[in-house]
PDB file of C-alpha atoms and ligand atoms in Angstrom:
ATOM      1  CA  UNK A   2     124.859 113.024 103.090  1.00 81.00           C
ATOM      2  CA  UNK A   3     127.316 114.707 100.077  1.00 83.00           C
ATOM      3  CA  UNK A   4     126.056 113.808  96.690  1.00 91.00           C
ATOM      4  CA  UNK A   5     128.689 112.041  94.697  1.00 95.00           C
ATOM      5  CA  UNK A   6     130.499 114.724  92.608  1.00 95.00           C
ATOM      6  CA  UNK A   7     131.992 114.285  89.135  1.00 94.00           C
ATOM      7  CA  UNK A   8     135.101 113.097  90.414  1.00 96.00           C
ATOM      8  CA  UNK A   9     134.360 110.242  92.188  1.00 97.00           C
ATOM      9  CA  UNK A  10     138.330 109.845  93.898  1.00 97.00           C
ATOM     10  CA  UNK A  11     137.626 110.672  97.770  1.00 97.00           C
ATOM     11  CA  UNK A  12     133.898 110.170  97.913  1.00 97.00           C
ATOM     12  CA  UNK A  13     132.736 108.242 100.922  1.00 97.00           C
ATOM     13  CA  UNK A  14     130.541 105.608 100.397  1.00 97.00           C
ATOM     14  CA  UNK A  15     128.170 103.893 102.067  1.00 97.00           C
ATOM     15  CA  UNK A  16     128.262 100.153 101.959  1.00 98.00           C
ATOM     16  CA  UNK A  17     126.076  97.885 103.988  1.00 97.00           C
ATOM     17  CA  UNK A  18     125.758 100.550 106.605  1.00 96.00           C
ATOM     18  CA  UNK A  19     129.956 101.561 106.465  1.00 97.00           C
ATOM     19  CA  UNK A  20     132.083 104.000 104.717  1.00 97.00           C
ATOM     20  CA  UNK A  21     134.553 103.150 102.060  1.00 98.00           C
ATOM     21  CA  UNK A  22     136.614 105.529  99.936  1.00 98.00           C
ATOM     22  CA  UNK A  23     136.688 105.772  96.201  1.00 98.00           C
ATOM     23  CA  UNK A  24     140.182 105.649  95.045  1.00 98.00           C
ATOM     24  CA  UNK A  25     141.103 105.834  91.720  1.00 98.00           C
ATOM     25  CA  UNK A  26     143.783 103.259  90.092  1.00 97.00           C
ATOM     26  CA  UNK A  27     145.275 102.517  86.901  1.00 96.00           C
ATOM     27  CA  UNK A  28     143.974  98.975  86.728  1.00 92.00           C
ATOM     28  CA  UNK A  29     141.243  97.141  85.347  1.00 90.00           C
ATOM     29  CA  UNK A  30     139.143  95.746  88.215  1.00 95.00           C
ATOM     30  CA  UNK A  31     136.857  97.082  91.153  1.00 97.00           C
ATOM     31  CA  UNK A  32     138.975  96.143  94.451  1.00 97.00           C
ATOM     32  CA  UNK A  33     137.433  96.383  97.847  1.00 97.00           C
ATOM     33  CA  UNK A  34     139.590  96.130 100.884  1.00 97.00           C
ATOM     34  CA  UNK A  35     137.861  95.688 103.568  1.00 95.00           C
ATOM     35  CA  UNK A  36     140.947  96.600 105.966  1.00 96.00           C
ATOM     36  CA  UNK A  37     141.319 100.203 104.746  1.00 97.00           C
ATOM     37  CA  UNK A  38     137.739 100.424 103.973  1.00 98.00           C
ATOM     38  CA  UNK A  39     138.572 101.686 100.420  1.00 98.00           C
ATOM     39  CA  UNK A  40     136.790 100.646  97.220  1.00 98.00           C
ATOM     40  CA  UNK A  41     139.559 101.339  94.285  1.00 98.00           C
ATOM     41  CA  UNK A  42     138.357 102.162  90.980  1.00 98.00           C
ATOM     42  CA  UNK A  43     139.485 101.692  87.170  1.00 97.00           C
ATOM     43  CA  UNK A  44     140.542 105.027  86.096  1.00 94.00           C
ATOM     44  CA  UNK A  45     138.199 104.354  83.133  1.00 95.00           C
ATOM     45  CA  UNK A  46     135.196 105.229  82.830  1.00 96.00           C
ATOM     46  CA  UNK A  47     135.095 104.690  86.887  1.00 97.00           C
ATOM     47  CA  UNK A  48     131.055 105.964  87.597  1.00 97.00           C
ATOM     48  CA  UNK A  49     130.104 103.112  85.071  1.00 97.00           C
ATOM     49  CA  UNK A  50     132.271 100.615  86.370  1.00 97.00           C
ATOM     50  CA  UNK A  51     131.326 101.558  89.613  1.00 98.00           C
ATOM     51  CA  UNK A  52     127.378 101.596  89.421  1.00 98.00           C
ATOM     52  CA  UNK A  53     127.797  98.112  87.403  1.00 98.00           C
ATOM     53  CA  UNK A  54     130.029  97.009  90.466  1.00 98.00           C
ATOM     54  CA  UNK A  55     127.326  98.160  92.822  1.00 98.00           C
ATOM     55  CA  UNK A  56     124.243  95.933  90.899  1.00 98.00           C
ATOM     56  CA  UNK A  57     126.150  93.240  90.364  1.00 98.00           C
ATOM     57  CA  UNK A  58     127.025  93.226  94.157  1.00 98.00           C
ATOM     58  CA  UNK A  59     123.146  94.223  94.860  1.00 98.00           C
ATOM     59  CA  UNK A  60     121.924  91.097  93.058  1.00 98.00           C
ATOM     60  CA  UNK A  61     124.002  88.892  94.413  1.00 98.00           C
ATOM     61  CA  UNK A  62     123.766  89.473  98.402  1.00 98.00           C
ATOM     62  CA  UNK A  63     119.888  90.547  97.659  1.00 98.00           C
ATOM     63  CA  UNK A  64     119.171  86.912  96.020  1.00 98.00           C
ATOM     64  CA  UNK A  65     121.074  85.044  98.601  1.00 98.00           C
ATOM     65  CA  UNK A  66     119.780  86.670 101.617  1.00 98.00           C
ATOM     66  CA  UNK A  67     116.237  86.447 100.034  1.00 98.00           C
ATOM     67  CA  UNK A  68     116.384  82.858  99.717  1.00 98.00           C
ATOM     68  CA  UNK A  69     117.298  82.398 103.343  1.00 98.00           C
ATOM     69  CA  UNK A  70     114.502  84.715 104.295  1.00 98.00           C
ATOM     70  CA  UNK A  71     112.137  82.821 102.158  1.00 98.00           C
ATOM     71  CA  UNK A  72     113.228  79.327 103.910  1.00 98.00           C
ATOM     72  CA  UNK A  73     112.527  80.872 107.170  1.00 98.00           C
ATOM     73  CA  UNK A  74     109.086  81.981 106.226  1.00 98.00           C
ATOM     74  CA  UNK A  75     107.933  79.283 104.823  1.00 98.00           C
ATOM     75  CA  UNK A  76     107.262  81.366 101.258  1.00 98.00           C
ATOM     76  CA  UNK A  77     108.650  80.964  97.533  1.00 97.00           C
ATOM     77  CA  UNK A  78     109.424  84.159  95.539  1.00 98.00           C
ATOM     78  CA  UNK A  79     109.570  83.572  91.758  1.00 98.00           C
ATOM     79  CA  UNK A  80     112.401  85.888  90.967  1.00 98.00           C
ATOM     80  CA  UNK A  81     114.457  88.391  92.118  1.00 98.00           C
ATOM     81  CA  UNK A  82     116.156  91.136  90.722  1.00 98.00           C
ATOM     82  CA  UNK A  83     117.915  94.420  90.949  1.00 98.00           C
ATOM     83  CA  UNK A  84     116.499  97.656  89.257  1.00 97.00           C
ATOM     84  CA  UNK A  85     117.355 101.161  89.548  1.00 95.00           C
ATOM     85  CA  UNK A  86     113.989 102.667  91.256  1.00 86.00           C
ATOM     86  CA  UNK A  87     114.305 105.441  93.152  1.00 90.00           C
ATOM     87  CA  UNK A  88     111.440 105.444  94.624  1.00 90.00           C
ATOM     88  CA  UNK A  89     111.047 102.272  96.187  1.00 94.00           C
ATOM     89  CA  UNK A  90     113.666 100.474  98.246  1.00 97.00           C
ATOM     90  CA  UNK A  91     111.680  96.661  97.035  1.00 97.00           C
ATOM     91  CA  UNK A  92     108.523  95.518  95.576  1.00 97.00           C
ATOM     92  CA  UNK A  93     106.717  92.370  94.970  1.00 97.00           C
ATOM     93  CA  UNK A  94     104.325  91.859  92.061  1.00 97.00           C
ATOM     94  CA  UNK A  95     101.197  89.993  91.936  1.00 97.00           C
ATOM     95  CA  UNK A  96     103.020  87.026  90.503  1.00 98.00           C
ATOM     96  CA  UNK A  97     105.771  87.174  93.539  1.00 98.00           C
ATOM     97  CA  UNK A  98     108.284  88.620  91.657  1.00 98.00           C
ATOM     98  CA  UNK A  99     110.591  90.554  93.777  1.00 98.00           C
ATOM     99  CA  UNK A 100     112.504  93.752  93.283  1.00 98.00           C
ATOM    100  CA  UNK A 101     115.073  95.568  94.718  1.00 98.00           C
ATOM    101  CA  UNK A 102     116.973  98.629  94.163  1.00 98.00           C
ATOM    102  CA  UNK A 103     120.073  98.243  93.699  1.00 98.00           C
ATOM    103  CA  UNK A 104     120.720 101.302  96.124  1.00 98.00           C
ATOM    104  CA  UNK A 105     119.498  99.257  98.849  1.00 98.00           C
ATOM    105  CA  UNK A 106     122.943  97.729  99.143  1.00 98.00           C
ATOM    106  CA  UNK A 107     123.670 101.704 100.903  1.00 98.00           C
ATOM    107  CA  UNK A 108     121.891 100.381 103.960  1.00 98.00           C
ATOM    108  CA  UNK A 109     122.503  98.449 106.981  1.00 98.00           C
ATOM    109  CA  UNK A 110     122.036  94.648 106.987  1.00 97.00           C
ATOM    110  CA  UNK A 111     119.358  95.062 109.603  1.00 98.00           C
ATOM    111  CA  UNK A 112     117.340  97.232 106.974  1.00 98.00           C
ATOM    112  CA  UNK A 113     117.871  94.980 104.391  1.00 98.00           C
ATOM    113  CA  UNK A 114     117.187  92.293 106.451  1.00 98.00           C
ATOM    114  CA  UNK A 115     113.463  94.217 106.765  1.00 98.00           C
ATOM    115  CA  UNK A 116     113.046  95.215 103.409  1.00 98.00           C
ATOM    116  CA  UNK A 117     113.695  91.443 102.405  1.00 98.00           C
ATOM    117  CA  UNK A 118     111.283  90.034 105.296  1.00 98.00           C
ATOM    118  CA  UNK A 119     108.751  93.016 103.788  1.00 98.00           C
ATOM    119  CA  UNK A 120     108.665  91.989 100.212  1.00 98.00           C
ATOM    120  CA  UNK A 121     108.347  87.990 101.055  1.00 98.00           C
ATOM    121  CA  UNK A 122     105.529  89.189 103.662  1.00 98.00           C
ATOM    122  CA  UNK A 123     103.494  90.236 100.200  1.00 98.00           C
ATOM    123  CA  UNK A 124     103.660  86.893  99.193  1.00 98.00           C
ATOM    124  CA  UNK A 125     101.302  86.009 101.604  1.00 98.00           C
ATOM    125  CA  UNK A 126      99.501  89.404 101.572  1.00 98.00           C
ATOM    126  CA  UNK A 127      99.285  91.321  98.769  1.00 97.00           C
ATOM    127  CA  UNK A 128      98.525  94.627 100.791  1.00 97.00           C
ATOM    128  CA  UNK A 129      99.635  96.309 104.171  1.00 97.00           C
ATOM    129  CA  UNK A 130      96.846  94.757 106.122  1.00 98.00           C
ATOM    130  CA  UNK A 131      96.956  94.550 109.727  1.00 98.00           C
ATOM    131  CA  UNK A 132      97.942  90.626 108.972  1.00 98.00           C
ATOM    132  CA  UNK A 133     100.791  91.722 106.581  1.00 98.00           C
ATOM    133  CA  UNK A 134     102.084  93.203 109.283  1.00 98.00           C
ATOM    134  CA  UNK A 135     101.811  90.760 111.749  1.00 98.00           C
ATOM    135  CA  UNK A 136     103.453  88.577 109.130  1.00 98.00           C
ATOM    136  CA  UNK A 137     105.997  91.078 109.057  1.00 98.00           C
ATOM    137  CA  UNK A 138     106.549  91.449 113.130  1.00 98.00           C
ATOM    138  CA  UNK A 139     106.928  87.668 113.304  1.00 98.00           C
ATOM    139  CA  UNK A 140     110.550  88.074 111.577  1.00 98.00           C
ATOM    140  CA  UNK A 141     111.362  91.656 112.929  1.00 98.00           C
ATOM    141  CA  UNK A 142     109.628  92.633 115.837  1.00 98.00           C
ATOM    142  CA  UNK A 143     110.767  96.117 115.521  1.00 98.00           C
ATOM    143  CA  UNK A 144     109.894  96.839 111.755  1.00 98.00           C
ATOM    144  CA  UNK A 145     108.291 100.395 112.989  1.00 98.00           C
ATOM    145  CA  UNK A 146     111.504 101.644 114.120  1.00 98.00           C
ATOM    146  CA  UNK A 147     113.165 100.271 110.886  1.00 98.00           C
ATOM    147  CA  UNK A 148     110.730 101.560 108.677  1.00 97.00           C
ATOM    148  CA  UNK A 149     111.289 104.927 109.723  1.00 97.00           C
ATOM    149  CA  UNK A 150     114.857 104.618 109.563  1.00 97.00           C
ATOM    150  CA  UNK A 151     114.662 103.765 105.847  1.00 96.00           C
ATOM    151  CA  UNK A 152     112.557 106.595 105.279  1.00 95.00           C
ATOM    152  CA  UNK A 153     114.790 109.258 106.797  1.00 96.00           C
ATOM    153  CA  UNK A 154     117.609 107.687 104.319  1.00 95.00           C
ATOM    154  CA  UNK A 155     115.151 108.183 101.164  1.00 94.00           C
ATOM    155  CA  UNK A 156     118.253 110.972 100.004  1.00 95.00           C
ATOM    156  CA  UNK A 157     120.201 107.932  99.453  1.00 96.00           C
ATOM    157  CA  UNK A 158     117.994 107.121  96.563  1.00 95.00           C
ATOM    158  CA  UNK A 159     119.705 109.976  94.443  1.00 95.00           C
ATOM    159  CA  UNK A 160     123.322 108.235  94.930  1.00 97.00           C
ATOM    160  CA  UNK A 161     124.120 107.067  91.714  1.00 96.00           C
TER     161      UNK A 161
HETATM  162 ZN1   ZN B   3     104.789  96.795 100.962  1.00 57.35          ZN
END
């Protein structure tokens, strides 16, 4: 894993599990194309742009795909939202708020997918109990194997 450098035209990154490469352009948008597997960039002020691309994006897919998740299991999260921890990938509070760094959207669906069943899980259980995690197993039988996938990707915490 390269640490994004100053100048961001060239960098690879990850997306949802795949590579894209920053390009810069003279225009005023953030364009993905999903073909080339490029992510073009305004030529101004393109980090901001970028990381504001990359929450916006992050709250979006997060809140969706934690709704679903919270159909399935039967749970109701009061909020969700995007923050820029580093040291967490999600977290639910006491009141079922749930959080989510936005650098989660780095990681494949399938983690996602596990962080997402993890947090709602704490709606139920508000600890990692042997029954949180039999809550958790329910929705993704192999959590242990994800859980230590995450953790070897914790570098991915410093991108942006
Ligand atoms: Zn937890």
């Amino acid at each position: 894993m390269r640490l994004p450098p100053e100048n961001l035209d060239g960098y690879r990154l990850l997306l949802l599990g795949e590579f894209y490469t920053l390009r810069y352009v003279n225009d005023r948008s953030v364009r993905l194309d999903s073909v080339e597997n490029i992510l073009y960039l305004p030529d101004k002020n393109p980090r901001e742009r970028l990381v504001k691309w990359l929450k916006e994006n992050a709250k979006r897919i997060f809140t969706e795909a934690t709704a679903e998740k919270a159909r399935e299991m039967d749970v109701e999260a009061r909020s969700v939202s995007v923050t820029s921890a580093r040291t967490r990938w999600g977290s639910c509070s006491q009141d079922n708020s749930i959080r989510y760094s936005f650098r989660l959207l780095y990681m494949k669906k399938e983690l996602v997918e596990y962080v997402i069943t993890h947090e709602l899980a704490h709606i139920k259980h508000k600890n990692h109990s042997p029954a949180f995690w039999r809550e958790v197993e329910k929705y993704v039988p192999d959590w242990r194997e994800k859980r230590k996938r995450l953790k070897s990707m914790g570098a991915y915490m410093e991108v942006f």
